[in-house]
PDB file of C-alpha atoms and ligand atoms in Angstrom:
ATOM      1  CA  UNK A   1       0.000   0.000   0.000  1.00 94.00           C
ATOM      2  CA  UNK A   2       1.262   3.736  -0.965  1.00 97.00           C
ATOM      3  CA  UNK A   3      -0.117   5.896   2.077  1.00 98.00           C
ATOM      4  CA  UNK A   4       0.492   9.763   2.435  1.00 98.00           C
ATOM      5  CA  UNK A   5      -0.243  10.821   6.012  1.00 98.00           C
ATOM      6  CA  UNK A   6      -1.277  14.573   5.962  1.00 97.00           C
ATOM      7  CA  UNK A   7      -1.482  16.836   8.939  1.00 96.00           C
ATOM      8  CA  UNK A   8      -0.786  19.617  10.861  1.00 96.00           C
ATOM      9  CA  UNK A   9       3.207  19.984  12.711  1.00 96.00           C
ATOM     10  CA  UNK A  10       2.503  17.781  15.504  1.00 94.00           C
ATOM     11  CA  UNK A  11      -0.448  16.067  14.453  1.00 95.00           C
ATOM     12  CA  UNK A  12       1.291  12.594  15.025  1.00 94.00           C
ATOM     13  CA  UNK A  13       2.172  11.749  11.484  1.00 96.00           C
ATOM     14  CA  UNK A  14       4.934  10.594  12.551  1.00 95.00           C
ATOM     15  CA  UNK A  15       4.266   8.657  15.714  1.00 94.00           C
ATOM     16  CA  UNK A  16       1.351   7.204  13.491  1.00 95.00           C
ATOM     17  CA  UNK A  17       3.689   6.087  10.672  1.00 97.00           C
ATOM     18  CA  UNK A  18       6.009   4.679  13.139  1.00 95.00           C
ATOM     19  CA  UNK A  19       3.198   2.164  14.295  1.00 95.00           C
ATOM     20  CA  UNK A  20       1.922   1.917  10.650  1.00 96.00           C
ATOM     21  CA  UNK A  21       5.073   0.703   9.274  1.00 97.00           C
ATOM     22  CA  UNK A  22       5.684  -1.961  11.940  1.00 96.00           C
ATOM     23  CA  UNK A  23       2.442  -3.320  11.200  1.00 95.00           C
ATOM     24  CA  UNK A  24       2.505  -3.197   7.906  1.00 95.00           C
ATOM     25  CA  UNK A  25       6.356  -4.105   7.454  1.00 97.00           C
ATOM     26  CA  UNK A  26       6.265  -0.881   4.834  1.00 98.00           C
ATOM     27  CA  UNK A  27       9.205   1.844   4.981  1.00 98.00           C
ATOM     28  CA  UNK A  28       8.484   5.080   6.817  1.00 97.00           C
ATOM     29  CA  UNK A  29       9.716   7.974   4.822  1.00 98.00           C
ATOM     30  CA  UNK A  30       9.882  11.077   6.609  1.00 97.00           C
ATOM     31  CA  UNK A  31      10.877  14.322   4.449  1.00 98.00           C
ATOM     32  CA  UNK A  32      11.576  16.352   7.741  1.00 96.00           C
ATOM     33  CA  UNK A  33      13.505  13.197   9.248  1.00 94.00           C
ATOM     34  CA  UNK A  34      15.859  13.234   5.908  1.00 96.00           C
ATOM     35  CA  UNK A  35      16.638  17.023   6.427  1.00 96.00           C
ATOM     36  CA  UNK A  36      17.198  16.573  10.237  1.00 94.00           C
ATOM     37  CA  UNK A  37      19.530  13.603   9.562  1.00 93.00           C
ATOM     38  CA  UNK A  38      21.308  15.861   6.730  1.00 95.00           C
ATOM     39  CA  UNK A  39      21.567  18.907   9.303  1.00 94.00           C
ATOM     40  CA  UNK A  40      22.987  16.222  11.772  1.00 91.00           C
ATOM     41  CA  UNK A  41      25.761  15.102   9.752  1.00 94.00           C
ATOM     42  CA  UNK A  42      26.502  18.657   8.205  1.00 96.00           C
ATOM     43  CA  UNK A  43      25.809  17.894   4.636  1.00 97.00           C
ATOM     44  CA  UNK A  44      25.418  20.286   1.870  1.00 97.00           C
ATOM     45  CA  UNK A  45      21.998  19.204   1.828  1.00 97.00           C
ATOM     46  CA  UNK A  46      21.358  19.730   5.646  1.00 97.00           C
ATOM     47  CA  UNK A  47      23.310  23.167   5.525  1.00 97.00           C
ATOM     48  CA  UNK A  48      20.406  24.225   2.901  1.00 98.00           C
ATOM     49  CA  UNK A  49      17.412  22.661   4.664  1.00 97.00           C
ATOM     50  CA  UNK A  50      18.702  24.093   8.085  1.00 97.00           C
ATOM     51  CA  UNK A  51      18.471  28.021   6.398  1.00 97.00           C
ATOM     52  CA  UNK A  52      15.002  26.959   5.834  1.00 97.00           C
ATOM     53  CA  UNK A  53      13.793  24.831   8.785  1.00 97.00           C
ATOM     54  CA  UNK A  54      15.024  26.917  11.807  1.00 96.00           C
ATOM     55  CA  UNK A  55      12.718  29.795  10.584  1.00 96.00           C
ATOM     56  CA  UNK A  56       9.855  27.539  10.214  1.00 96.00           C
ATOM     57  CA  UNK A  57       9.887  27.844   6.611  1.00 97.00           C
ATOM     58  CA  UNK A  58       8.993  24.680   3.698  1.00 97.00           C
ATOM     59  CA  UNK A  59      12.346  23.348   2.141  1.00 98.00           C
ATOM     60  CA  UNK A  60      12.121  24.166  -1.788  1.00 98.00           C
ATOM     61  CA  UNK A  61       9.881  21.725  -3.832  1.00 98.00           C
ATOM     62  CA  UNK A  62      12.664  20.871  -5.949  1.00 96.00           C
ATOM     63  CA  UNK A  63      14.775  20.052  -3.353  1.00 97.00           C
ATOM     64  CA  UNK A  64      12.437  17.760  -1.699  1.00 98.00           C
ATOM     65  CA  UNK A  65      10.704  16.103  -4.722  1.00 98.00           C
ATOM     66  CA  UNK A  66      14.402  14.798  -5.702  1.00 97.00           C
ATOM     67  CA  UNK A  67      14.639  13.185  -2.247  1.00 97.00           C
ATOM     68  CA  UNK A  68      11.579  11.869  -2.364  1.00 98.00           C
ATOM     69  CA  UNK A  69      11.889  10.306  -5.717  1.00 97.00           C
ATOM     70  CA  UNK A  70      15.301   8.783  -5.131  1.00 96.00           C
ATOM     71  CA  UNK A  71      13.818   7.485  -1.812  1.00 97.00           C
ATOM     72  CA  UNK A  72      10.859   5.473  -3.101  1.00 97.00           C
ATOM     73  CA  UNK A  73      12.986   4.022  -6.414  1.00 95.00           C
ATOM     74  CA  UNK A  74      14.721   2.172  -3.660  1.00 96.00           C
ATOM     75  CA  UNK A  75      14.216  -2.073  -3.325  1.00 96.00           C
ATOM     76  CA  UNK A  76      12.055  -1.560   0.408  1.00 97.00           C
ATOM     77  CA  UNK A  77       9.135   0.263  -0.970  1.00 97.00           C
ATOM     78  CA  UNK A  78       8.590  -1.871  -3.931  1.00 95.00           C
ATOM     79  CA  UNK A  79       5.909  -3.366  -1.731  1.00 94.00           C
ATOM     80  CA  UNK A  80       4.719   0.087  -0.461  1.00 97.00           C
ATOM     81  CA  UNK A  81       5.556   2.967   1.641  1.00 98.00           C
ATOM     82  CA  UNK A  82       4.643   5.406   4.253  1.00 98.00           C
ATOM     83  CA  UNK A  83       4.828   9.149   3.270  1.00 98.00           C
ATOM     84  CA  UNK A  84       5.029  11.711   6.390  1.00 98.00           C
ATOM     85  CA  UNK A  85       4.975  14.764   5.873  1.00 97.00           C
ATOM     86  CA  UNK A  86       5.578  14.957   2.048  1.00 98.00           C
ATOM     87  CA  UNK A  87       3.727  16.272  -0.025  1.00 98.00           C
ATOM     88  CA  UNK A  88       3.427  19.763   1.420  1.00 98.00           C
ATOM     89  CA  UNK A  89       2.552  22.035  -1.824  1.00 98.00           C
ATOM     90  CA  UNK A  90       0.154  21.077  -4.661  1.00 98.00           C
ATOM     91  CA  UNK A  91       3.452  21.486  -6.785  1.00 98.00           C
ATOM     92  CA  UNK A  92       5.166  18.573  -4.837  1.00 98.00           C
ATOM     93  CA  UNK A  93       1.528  16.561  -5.204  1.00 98.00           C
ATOM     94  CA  UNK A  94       1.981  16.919  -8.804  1.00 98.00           C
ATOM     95  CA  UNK A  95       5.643  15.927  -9.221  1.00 98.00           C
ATOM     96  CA  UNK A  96       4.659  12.894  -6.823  1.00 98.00           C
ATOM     97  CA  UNK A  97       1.786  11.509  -9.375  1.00 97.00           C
ATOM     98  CA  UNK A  98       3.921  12.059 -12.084  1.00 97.00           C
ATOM     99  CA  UNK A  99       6.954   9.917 -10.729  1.00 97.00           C
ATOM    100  CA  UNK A 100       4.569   7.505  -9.656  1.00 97.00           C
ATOM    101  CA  UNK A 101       2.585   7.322 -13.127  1.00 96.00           C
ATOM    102  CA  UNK A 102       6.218   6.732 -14.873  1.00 95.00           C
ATOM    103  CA  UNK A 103       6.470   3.572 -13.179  1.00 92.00           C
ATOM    104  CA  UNK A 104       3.360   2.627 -13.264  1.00 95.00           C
ATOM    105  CA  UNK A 105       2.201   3.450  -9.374  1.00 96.00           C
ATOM    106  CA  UNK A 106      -0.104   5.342  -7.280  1.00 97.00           C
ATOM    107  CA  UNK A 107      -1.133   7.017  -4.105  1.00 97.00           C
ATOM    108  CA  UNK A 108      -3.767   4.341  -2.158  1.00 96.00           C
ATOM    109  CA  UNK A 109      -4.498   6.188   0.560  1.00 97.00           C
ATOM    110  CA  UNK A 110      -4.251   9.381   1.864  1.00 98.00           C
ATOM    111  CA  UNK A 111      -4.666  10.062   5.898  1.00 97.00           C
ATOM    112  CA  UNK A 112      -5.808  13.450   7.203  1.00 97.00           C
ATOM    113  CA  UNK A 113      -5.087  13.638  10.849  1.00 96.00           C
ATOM    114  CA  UNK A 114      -7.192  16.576  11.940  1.00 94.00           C
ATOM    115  CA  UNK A 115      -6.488  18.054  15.334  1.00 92.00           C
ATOM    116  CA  UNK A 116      -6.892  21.467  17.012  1.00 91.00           C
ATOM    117  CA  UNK A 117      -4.217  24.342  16.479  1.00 88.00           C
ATOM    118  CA  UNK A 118      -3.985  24.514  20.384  1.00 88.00           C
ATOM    119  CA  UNK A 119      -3.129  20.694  20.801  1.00 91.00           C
ATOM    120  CA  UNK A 120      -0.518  21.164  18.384  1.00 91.00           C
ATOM    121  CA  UNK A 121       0.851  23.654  20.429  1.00 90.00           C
ATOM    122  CA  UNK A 122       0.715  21.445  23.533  1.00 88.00           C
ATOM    123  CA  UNK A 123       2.318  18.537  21.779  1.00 91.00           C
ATOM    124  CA  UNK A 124       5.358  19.856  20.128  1.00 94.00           C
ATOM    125  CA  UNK A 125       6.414  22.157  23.209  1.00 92.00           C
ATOM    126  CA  UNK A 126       6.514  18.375  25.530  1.00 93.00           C
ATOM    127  CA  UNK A 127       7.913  16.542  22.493  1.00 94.00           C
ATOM    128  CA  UNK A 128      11.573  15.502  22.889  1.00 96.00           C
ATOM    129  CA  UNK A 129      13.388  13.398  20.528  1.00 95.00           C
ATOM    130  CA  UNK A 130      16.313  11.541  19.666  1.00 94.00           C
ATOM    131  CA  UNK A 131      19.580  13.751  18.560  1.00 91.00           C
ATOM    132  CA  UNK A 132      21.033  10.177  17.053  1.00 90.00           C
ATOM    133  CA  UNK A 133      18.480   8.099  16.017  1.00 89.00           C
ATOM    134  CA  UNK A 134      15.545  10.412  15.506  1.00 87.00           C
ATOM    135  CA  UNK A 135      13.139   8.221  17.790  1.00 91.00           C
ATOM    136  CA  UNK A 136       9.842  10.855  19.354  1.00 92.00           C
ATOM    137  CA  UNK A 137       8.661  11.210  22.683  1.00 95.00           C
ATOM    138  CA  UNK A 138       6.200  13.360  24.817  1.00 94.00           C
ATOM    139  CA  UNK A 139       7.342  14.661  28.694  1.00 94.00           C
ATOM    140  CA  UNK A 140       3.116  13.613  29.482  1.00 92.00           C
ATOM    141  CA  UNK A 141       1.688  11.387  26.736  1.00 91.00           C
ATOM    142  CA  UNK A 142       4.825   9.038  25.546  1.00 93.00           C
ATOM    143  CA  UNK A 143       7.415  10.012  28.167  1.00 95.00           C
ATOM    144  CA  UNK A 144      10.979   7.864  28.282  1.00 96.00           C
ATOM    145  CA  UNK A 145      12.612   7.048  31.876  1.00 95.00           C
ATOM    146  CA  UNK A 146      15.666   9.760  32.950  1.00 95.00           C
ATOM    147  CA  UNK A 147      14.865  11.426  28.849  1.00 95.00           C
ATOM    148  CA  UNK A 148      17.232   8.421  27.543  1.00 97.00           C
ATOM    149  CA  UNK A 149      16.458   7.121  24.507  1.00 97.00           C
ATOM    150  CA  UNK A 150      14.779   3.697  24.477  1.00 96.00           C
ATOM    151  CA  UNK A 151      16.251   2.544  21.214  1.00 94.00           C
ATOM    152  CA  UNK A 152      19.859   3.833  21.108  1.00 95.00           C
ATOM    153  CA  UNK A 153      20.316   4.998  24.715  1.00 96.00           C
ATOM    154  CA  UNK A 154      21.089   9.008  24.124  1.00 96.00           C
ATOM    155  CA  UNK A 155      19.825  11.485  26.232  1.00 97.00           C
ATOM    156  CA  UNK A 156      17.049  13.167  24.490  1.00 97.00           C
ATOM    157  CA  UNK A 157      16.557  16.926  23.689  1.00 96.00           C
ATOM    158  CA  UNK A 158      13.671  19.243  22.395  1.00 95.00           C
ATOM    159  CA  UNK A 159      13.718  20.164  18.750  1.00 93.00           C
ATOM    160  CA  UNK A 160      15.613  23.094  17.475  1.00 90.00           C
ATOM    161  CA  UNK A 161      12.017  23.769  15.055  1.00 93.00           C
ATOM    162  CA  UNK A 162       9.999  23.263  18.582  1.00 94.00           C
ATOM    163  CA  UNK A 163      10.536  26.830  19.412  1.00 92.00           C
ATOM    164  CA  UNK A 164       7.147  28.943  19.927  1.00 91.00           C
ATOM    165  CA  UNK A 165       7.955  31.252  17.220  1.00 92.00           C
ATOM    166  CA  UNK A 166       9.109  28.582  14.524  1.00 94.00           C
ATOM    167  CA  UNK A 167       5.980  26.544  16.010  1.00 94.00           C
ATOM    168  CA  UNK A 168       3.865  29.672  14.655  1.00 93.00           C
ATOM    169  CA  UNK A 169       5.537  29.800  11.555  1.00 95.00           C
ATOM    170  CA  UNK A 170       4.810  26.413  10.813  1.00 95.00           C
ATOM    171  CA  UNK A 171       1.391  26.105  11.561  1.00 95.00           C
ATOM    172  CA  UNK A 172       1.111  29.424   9.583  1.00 95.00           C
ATOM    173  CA  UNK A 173       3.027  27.682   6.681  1.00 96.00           C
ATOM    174  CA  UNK A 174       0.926  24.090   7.455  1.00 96.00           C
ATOM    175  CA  UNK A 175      -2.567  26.468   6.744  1.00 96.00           C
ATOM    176  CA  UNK A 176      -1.120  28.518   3.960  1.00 97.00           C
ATOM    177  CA  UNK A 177       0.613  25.631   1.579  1.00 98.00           C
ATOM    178  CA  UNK A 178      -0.277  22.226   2.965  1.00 98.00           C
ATOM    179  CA  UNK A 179      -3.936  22.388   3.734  1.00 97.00           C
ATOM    180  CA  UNK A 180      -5.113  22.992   0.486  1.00 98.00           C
ATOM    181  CA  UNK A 181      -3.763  19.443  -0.384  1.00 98.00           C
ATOM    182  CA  UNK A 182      -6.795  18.201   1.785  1.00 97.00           C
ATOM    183  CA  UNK A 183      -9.016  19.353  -1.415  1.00 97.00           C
ATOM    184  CA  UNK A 184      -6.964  18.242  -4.082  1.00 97.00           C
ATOM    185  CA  UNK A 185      -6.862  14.521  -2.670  1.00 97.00           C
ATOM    186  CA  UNK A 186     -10.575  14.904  -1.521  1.00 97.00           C
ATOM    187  CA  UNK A 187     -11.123  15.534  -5.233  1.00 96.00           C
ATOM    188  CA  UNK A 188      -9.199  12.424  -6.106  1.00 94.00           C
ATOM    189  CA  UNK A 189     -11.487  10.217  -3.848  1.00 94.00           C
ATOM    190  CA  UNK A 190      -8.940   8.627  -1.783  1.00 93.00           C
ATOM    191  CA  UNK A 191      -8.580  11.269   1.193  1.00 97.00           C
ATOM    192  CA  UNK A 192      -9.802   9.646   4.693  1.00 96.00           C
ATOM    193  CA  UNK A 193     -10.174  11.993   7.602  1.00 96.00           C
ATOM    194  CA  UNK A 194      -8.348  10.654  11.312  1.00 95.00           C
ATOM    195  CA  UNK A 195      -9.228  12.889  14.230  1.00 90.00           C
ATOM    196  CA  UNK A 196      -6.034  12.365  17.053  1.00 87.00           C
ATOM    197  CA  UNK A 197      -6.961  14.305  19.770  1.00 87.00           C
ATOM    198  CA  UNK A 198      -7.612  10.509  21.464  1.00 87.00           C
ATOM    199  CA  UNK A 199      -4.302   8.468  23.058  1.00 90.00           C
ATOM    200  CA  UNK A 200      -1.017   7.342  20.728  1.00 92.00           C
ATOM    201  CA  UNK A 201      -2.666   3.755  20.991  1.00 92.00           C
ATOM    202  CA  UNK A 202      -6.429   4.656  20.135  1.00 92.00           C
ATOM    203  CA  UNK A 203      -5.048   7.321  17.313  1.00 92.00           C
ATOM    204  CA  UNK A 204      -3.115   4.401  15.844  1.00 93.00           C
ATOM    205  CA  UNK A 205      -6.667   2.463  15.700  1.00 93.00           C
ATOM    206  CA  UNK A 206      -8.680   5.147  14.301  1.00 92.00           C
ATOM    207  CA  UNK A 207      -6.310   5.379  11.321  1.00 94.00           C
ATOM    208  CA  UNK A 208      -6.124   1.382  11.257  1.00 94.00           C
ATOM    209  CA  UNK A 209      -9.951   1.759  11.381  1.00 92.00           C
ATOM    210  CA  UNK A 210     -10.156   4.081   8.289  1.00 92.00           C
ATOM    211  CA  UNK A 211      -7.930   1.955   6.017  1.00 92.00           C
ATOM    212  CA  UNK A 212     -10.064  -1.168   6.678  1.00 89.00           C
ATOM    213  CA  UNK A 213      -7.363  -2.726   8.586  1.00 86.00           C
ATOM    214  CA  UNK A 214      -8.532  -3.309  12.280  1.00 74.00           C
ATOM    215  CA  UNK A 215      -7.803  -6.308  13.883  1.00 58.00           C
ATOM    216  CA  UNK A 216      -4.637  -6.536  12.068  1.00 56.00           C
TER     217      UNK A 216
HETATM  218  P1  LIG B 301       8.586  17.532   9.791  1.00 50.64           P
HETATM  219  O1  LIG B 301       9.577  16.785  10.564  1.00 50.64           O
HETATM  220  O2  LIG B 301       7.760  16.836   8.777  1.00 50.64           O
HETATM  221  O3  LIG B 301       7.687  18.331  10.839  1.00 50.64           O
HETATM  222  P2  LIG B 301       6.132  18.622  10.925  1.00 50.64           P
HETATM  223  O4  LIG B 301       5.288  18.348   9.737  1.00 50.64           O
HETATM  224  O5  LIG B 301       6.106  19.991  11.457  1.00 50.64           O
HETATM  225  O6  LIG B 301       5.646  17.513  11.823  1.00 50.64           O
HETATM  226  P3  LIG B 301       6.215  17.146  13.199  1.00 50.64           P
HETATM  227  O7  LIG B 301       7.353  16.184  13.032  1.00 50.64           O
HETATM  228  O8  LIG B 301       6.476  18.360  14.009  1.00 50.64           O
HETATM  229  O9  LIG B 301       4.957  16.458  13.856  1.00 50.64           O
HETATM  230  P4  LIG B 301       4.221  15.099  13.582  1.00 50.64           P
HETATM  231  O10 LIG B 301       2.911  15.338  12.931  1.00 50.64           O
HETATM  232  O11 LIG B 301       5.127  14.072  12.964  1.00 50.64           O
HETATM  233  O12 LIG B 301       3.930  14.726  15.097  1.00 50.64           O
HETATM  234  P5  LIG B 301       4.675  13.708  16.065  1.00 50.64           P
HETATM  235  O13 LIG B 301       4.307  12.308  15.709  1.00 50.64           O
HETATM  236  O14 LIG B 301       6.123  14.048  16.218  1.00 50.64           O
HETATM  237  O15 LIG B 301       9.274  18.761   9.026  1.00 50.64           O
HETATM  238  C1  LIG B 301      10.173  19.631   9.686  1.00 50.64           C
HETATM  239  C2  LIG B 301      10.581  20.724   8.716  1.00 50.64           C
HETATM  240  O16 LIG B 301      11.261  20.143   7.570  1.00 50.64           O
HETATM  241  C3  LIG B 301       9.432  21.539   8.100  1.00 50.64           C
HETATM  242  O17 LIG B 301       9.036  22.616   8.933  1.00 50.64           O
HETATM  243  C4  LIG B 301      10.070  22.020   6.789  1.00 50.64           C
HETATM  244  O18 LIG B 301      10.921  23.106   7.010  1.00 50.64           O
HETATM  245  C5  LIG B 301      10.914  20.827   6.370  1.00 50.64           C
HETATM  246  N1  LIG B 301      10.171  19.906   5.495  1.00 50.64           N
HETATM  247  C6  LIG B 301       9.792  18.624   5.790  1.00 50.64           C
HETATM  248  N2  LIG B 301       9.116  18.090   4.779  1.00 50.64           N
HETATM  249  C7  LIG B 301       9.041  19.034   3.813  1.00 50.64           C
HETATM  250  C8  LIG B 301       8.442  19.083   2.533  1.00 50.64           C
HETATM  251  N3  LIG B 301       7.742  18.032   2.035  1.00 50.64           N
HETATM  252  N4  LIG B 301       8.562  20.219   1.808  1.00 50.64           N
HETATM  253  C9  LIG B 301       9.244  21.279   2.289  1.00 50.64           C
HETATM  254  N5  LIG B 301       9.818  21.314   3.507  1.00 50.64           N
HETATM  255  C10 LIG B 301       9.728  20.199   4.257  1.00 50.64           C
HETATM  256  O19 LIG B 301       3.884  14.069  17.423  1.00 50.64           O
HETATM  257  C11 LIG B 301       4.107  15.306  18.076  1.00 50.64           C
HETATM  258  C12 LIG B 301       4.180  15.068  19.600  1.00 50.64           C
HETATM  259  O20 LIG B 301       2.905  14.645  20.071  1.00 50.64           O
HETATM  260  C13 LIG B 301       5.165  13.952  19.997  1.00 50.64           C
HETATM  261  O21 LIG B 301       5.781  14.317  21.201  1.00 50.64           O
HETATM  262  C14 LIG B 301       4.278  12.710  20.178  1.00 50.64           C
HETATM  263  O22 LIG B 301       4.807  11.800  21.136  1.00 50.64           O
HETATM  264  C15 LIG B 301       2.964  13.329  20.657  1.00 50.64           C
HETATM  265  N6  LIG B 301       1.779  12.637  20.163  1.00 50.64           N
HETATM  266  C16 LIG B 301       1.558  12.153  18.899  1.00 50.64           C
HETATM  267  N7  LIG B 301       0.328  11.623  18.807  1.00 50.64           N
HETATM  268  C17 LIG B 301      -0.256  11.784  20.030  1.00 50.64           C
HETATM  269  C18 LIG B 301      -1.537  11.446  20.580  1.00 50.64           C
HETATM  270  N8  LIG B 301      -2.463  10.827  19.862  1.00 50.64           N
HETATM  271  N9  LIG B 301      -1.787  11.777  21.869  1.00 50.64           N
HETATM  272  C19 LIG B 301      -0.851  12.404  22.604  1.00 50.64           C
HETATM  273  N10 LIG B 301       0.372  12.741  22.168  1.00 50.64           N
HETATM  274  C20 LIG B 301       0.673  12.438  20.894  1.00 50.64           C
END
């Protein structure tokens, strides 16, 4: 299955696509996880994304499709993949469908996971995360013993982007350039709406429940 998991900053796309991908042994491809990795190692491409992420602005489309399509022409998502937080224009939406329609795939699904500016707010202030291995946790909802990592065992940190005034500028960015995707996959019948304002566990069902997978 190709999924695209649409949403506000700190919806949960990517604690959903974490649980999504273990179940359904599908890569998780996360555009702001690339970029974070790059910035991390001190790339050229991380050096470029960083001028654009600490002010809570979108990474060029360019930039991003290229990622994206060297990504899925990899062997793991010949079965299918997990896309969070990409697309994020209606430009990148079209490059997508057109680098999926040249090898002769598609989009299946697409998840919106609707939630409240002001629980967005909440969530990414309490997030902390892994500075090595990327892996997301919440001080209150998903919280990790002493803030050490439970996968790689480093001591976790907030997120440079988690800042309230690059938190504004994304959700002003999130309204301005990604939300009008919700129409243009509405039009294409295969958008599915996920409210997440419920726990990690019960979120993870509600999407499960919209794809017609529960009880897997
Ligand atoms: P990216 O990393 O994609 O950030 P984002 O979209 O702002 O999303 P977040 O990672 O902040 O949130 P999320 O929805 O994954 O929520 P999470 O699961 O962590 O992008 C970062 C930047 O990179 C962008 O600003 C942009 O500059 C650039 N970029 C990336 N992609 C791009 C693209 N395609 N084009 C251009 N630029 C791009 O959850 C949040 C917190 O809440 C966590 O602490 C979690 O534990 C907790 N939580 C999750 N679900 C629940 C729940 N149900 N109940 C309680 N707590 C919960």
């Amino acid at each position: 299955m190709n999924l695209i998991l649409l949403g506000a900053p700190g919806a949960g796309k990517g604690t959903q696509a974490t649980g999504l991908s273990a179940i359904l042994k599908i890569p998780h491809i996360s555009t702001g996880e690339i970029f974070r990795d790059n910035i991390r190692r001190n790339t050229e491409l991380g050096k470029l994304a960083d001028t654009y992420i600490s002010k809570g602005e979108l990474v060029p489309d360019e930039v991003t499709v290229q990622i994206v399509k060297d990504r899925i022409e990899q062997a793991d998502c010949e079965n299918g993949f997990i896309l969070d937080g990409f697309p994020r224009t209606i430009a990148q939406a079209e490059m997508l469908e057109e680098i999926l329609n040249a090898s002769g795939r598609k989009i299946d699904r697409v998840v919106n996971i609707v939630i409240d500016d002001e629980v967005v707010i909440n969530r990414l202030s309490k997030r902390i995360v892994c500075p090595v291995c990327g892996e997301t946790y919440h001080l209150e909802f998903n919280p990790a013993e002493d803030n050490i990592c439970k996968k790689c065992g480093a001591q976790l940190v907030h997120r440079e982007d988690d800042k309230p005034d690059v938190i504004r500028n994304r959700i002003a960015a999130y309204h301005k350039k990604t939300e009008p995707l919700v129409e243009f996959y509405r039009h294409k019948g295969n958008l599915m709406n996920v409210r997440s304002e419920n726990s990690i566990e019960e979120s993870l069902q509600n999407t499960l429940y919209a794809l017609g997978l529960k009880g897997i």
